[in-house]
PDB file of C-alpha atoms in Angstrom:
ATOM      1  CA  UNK A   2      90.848  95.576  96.088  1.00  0.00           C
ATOM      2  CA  UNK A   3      92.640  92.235  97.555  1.00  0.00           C
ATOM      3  CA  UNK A   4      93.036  94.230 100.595  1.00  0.00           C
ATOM      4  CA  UNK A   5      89.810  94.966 101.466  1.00  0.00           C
ATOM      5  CA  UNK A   6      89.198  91.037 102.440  1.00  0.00           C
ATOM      6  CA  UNK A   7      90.698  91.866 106.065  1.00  0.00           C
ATOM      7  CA  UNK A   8      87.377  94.017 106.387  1.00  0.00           C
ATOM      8  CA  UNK A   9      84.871  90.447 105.940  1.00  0.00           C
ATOM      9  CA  UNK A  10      85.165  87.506 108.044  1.00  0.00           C
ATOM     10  CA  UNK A  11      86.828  84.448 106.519  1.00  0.00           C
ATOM     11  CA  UNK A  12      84.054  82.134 108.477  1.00  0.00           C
ATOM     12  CA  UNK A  13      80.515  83.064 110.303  1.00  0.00           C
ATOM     13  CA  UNK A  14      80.507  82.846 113.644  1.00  0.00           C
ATOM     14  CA  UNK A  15      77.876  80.599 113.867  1.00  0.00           C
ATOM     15  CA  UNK A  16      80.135  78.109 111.836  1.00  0.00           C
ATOM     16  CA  UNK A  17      83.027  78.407 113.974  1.00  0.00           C
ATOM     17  CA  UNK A  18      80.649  77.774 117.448  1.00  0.00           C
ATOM     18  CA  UNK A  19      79.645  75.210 115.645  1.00  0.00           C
ATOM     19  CA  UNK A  20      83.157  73.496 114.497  1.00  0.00           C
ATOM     20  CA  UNK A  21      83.711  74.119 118.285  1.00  0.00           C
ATOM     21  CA  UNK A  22      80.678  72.147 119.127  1.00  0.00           C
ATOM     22  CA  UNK A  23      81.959  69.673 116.649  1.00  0.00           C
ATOM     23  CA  UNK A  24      85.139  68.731 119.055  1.00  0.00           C
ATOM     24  CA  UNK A  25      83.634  69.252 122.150  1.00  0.00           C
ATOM     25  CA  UNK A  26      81.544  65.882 120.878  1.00  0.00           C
ATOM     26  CA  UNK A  27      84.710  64.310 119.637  1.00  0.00           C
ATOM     27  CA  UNK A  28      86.088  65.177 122.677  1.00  0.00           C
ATOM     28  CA  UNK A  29      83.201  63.588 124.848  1.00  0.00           C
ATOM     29  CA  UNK A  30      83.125  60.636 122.930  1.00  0.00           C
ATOM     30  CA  UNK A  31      86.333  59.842 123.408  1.00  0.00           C
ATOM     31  CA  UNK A  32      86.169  60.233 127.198  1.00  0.00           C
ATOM     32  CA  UNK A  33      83.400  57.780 127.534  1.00  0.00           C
ATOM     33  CA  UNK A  34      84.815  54.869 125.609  1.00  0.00           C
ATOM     34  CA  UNK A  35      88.438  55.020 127.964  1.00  0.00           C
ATOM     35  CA  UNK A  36      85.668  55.003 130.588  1.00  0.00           C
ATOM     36  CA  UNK A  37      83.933  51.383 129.083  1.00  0.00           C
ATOM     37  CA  UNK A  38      87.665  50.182 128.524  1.00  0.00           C
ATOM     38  CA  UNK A  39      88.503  51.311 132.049  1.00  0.00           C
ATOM     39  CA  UNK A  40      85.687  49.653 133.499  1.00  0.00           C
ATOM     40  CA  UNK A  41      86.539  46.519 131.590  1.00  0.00           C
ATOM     41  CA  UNK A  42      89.879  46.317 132.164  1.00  0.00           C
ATOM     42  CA  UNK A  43      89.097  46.464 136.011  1.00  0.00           C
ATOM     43  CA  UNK A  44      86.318  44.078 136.163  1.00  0.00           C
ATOM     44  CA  UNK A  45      83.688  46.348 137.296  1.00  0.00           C
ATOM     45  CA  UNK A  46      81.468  45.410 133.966  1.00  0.00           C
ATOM     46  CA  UNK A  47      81.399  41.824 131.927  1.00  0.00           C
ATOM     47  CA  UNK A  48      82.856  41.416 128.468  1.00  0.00           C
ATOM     48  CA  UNK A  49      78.820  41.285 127.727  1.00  0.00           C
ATOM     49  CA  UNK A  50      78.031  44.457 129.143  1.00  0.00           C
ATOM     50  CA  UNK A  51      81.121  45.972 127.832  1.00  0.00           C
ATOM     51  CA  UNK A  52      80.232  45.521 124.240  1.00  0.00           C
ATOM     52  CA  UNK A  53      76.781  46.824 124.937  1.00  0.00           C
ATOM     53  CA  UNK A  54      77.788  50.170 125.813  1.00  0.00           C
ATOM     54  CA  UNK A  55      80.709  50.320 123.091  1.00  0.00           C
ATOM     55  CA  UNK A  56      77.852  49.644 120.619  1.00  0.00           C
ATOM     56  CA  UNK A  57      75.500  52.138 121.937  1.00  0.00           C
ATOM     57  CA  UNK A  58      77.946  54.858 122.397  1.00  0.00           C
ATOM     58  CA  UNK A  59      79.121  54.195 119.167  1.00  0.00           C
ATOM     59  CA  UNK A  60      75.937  54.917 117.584  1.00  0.00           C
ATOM     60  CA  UNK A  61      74.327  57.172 119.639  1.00  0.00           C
ATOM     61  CA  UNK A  62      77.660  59.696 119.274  1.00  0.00           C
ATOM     62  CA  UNK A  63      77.422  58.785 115.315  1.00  0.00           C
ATOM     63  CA  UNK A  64      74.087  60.354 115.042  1.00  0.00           C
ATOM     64  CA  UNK A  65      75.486  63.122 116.850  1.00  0.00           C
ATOM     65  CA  UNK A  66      78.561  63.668 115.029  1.00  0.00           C
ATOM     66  CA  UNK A  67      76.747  63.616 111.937  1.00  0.00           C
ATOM     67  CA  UNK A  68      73.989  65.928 112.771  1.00  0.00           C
ATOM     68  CA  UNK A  69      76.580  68.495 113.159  1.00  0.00           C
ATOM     69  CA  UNK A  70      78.787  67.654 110.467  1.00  0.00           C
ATOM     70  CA  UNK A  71      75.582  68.716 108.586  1.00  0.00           C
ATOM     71  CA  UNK A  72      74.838  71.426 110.097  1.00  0.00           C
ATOM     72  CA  UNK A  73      78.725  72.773 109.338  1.00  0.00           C
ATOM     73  CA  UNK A  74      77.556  72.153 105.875  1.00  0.00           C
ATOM     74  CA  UNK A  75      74.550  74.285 105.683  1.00  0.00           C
ATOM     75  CA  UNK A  76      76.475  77.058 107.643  1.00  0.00           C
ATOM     76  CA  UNK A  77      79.350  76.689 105.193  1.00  0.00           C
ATOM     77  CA  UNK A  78      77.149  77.040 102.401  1.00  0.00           C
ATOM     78  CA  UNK A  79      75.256  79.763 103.585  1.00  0.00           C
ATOM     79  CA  UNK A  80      77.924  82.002 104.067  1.00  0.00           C
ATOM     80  CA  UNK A  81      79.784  80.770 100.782  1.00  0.00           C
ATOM     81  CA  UNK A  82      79.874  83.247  97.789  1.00  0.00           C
ATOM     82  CA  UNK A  83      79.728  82.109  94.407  1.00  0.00           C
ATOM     83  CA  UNK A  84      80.742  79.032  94.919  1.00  0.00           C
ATOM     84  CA  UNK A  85      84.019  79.899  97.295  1.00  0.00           C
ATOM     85  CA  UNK A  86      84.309  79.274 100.869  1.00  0.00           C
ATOM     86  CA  UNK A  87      83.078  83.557 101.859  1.00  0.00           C
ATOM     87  CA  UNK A  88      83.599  86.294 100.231  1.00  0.00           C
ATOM     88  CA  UNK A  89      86.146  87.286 101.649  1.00  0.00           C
ATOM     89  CA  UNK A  90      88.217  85.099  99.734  1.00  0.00           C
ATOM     90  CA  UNK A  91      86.526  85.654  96.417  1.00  0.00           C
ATOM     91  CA  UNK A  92      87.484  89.453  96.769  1.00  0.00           C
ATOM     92  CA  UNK A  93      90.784  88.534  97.700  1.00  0.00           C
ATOM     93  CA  UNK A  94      91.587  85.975  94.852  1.00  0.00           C
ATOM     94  CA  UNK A  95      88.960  89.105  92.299  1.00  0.00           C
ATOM     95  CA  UNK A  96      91.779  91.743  93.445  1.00  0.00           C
ATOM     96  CA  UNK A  97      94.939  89.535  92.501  1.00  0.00           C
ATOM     97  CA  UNK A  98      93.186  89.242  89.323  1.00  0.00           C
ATOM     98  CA  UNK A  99      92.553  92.690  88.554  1.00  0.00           C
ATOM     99  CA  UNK A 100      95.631  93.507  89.462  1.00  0.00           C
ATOM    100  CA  UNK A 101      97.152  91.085  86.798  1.00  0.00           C
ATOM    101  CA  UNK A 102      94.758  92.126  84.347  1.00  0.00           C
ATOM    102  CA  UNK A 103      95.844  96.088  84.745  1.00  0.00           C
ATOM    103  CA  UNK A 104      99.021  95.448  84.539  1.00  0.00           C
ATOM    104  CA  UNK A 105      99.243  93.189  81.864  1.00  0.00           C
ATOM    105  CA  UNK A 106      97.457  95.958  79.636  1.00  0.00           C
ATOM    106  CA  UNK A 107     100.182  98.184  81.019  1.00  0.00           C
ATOM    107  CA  UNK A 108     103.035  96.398  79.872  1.00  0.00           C
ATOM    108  CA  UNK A 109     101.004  95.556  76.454  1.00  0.00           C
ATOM    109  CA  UNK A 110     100.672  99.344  76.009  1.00  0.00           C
ATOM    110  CA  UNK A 111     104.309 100.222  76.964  1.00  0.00           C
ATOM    111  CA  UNK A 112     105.651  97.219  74.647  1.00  0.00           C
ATOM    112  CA  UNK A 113     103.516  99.136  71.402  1.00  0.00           C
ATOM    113  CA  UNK A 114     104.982 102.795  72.585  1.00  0.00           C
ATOM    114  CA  UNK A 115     108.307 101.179  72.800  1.00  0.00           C
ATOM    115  CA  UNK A 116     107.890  99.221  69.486  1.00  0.00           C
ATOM    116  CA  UNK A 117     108.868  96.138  71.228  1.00  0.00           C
ATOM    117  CA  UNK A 118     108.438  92.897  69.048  1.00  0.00           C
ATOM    118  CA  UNK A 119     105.440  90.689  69.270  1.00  0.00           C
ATOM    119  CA  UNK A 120     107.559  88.246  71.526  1.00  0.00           C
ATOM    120  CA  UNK A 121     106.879  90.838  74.099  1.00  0.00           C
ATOM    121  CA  UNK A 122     103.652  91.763  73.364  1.00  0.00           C
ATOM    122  CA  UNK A 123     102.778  87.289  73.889  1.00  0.00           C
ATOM    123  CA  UNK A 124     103.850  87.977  77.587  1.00  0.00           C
ATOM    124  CA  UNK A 125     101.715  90.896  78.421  1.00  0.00           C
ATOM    125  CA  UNK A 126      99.133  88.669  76.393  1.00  0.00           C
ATOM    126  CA  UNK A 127      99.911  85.891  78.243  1.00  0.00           C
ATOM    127  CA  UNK A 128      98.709  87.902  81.598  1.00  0.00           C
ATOM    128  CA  UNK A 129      95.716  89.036  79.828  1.00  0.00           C
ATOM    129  CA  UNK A 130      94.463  85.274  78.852  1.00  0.00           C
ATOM    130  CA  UNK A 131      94.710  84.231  82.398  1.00  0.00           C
ATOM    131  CA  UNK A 132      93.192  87.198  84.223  1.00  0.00           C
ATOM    132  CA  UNK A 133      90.306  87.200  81.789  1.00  0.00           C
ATOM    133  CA  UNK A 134      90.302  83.496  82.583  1.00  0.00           C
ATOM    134  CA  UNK A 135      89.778  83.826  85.896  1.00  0.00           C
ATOM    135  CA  UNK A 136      87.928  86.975  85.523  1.00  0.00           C
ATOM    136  CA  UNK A 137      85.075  84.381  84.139  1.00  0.00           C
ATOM    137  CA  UNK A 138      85.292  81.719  86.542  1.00  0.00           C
ATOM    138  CA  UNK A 139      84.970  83.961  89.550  1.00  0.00           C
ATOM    139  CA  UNK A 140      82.112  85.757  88.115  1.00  0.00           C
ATOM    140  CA  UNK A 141      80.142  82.893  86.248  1.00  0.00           C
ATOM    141  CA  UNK A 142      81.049  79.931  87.547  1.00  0.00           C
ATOM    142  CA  UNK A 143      81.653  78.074  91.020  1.00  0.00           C
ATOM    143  CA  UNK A 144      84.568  76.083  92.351  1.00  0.00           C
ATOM    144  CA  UNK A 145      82.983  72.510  91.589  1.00  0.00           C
ATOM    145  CA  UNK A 146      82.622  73.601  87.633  1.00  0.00           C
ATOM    146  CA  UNK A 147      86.635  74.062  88.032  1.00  0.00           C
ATOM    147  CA  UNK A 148      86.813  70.101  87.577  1.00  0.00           C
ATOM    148  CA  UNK A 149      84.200  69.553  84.520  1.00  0.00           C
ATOM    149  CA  UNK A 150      86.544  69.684  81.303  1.00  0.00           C
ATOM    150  CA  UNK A 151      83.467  71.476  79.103  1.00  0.00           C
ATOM    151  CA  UNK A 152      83.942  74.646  81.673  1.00  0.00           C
ATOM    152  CA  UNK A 153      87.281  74.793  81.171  1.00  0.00           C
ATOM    153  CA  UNK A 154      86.983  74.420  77.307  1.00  0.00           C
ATOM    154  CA  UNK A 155      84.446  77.195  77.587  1.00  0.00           C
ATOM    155  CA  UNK A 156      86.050  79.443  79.699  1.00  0.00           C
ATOM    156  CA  UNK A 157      89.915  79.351  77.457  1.00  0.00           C
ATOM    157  CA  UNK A 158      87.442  79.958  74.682  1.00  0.00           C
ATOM    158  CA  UNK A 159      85.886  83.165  76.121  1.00  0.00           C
ATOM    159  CA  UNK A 160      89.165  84.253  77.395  1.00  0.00           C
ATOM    160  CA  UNK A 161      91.286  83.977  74.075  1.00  0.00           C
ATOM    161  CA  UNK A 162      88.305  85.899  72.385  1.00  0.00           C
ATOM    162  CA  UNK A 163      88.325  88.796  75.294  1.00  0.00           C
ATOM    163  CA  UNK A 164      92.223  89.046  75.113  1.00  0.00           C
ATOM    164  CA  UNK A 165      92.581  89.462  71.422  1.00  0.00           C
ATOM    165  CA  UNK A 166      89.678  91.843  71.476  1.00  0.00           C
ATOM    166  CA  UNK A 167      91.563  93.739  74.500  1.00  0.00           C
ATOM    167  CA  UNK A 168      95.287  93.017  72.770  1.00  0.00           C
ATOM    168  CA  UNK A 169      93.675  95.241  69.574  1.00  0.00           C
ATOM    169  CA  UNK A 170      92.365  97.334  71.658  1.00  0.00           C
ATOM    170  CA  UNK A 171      95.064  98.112  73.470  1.00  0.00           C
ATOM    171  CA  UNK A 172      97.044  98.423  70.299  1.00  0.00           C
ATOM    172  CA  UNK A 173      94.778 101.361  68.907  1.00  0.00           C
ATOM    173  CA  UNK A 174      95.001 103.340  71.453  1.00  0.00           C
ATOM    174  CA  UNK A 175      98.253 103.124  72.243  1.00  0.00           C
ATOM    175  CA  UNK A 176      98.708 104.357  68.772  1.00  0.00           C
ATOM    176  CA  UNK A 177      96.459 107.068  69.575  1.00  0.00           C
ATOM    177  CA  UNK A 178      99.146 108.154  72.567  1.00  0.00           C
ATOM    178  CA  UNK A 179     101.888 107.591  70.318  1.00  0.00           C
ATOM    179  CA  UNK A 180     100.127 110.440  68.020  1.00  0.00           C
ATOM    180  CA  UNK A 181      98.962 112.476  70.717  1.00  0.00           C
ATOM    181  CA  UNK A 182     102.442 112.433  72.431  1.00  0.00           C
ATOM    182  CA  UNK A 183     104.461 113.354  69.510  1.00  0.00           C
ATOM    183  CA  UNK A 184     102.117 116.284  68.590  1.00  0.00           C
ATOM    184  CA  UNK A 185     102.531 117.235  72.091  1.00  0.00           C
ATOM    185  CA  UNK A 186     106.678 117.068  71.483  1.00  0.00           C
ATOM    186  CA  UNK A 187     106.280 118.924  67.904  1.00  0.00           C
ATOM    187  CA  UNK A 188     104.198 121.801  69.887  1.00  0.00           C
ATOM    188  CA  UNK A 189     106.835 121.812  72.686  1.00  0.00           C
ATOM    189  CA  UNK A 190     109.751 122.071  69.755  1.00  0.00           C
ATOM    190  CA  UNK A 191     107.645 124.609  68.329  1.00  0.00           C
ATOM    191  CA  UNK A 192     107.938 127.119  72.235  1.00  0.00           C
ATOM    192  CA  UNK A 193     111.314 126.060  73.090  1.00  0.00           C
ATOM    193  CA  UNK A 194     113.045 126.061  69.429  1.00  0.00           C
ATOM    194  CA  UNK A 195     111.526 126.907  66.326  1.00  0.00           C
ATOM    195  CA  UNK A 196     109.619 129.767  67.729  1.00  0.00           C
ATOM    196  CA  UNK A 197     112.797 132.035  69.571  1.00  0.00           C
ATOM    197  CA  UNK A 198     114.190 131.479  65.961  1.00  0.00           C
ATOM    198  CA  UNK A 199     111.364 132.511  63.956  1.00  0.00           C
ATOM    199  CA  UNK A 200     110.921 135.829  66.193  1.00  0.00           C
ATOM    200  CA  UNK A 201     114.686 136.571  65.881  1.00  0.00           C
ATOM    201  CA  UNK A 202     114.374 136.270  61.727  1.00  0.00           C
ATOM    202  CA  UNK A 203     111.202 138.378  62.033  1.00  0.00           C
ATOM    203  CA  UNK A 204     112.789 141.059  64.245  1.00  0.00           C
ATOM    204  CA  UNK A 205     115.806 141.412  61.812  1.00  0.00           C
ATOM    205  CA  UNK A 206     113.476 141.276  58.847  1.00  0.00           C
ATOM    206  CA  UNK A 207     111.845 144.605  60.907  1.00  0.00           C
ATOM    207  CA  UNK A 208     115.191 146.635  61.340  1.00  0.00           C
ATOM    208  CA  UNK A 209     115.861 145.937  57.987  1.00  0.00           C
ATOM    209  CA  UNK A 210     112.046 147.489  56.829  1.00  0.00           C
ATOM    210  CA  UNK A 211     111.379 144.235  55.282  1.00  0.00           C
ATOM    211  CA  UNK A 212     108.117 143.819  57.673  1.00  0.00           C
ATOM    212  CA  UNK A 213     105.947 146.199  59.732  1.00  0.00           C
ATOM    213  CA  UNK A 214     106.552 147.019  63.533  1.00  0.00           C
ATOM    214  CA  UNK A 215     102.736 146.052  64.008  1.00  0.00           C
ATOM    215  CA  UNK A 216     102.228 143.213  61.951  1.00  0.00           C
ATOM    216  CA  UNK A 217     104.473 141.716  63.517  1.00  0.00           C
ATOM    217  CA  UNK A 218     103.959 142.208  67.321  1.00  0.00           C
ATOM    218  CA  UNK A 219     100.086 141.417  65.907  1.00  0.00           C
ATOM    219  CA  UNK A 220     101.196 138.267  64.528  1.00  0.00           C
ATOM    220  CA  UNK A 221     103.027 137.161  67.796  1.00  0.00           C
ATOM    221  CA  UNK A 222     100.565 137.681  70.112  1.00  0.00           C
ATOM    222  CA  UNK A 223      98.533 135.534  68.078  1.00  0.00           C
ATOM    223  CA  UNK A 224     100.476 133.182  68.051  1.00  0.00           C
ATOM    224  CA  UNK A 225     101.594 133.015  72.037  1.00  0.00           C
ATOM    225  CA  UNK A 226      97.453 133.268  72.279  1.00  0.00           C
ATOM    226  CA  UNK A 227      96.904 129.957  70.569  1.00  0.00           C
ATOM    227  CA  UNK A 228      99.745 128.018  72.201  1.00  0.00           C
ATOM    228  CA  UNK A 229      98.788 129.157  75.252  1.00  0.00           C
ATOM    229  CA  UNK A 230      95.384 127.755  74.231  1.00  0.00           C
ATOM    230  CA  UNK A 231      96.987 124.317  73.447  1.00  0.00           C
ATOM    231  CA  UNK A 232      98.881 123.546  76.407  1.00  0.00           C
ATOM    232  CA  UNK A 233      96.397 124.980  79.106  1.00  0.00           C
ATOM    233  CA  UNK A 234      93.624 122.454  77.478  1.00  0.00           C
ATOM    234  CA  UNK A 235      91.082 124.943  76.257  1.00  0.00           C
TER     235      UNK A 235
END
């Protein structure tokens, strides 16, 4: 997901014509007031006059500056997405997070299958607590909440509760797998060992008239019926 952000614009277009704008009266400025000092410098206006024009440039490219500083502001805001600068990067910084959270409840559910003590199961948890954390900040909440302690407090709050409800989670069902899996192995066992051995009992126990020739090939083919059953799924 954190690499479909090249597909949205990091700023609107409008914005950026108007950050250009921005310098252009920067720029402008600048080239009038070397113009006063020039003039000054070379006698061609009075000390008087001088300060006249350095205070009305002054002010008059204030107002300017400032009328586009604020209309930056509305275009920055207007293409801001909860609270982040675009969305392109909130669905940058949303796919790092996923990212951490899937693989965090990987390695949780590898550490169970492999029996791994809990001082490996506290790193995987680890991963959880902070991609839950951030999980409910970029959903819920916007940047500027980021610096009011009672967020924060909330937020580690909702996140410890989400991660132990996803660490037990995660813990039943890997123990599911584990069962699944080694029923799996015992039916594989079954096809590959037991069974050849079984059949080679049963035909000795038929030369030796201990069984019937039909019960027996009836028996098998029930028995290669069901396992079939089994390992095609049906």
């Amino acid at each position: 997901m954190s690499l479909f952000h090249v597909f949205f614009a990091s700023q609107s277009p409008e914005l950026l014509n108007e950050q250009s704008h921005y310098k252009k009266i920067v720029s402008e400025r600048d080239s009038v007031n070397n113009l006063h000092v020039n003039k000054f410098e070379e006698d061609l206006i009075s000390k008087a006059e001088y300060l006249s024009l350095v205070k009305s440039s002054f002010i008059f490219y204030k107002n300017k500056l400032k009328n586009s500083s604020a209309k930056k502001r509305k275009l920055a805001e207007k293409f801001s997405f909860r609270g982040r600068s675009s969305f392109h990067f909130w669905i940058f910084v949303f796919g790092l997070v996923t990212a951490l959270f899937f693989f965090s409840c990987k390695s949780l559910h590898d550490d169970f299958s492999r029996g791994s003590t809990f001082k490996f199961h506290f790193v995987s948890f680890t991963g959880i607590l902070v991609s839950i954390f951030w999980f409910t900040h970029l959903i819920f909440l916007t940047q500027s909440d980021f610096t009011q302690n009672k967020y924060i407090a909330a937020i580690l709050i909702i996140a410890v509760l989400f991660s132990i409800f996803t660490y037990y989670l995660v813990k039943y069902y890997s123990y599911k797998d584990n069962l699944i899996d080694k029923q799996l192995s015992f039916l594989e066992r079954i096809r590959v060992f037991h069974y050849p051995r079984i059949a080679k009992k049963a035909k000795y126990a038929e030369k030796a008239g201990l069984i019937e020739k039909s019960d027996l090939e009836n028996d098998i083919d029930e028995f290669q019926k069901d396992l079939r059953k089994v390992f095609n799924g049906n």
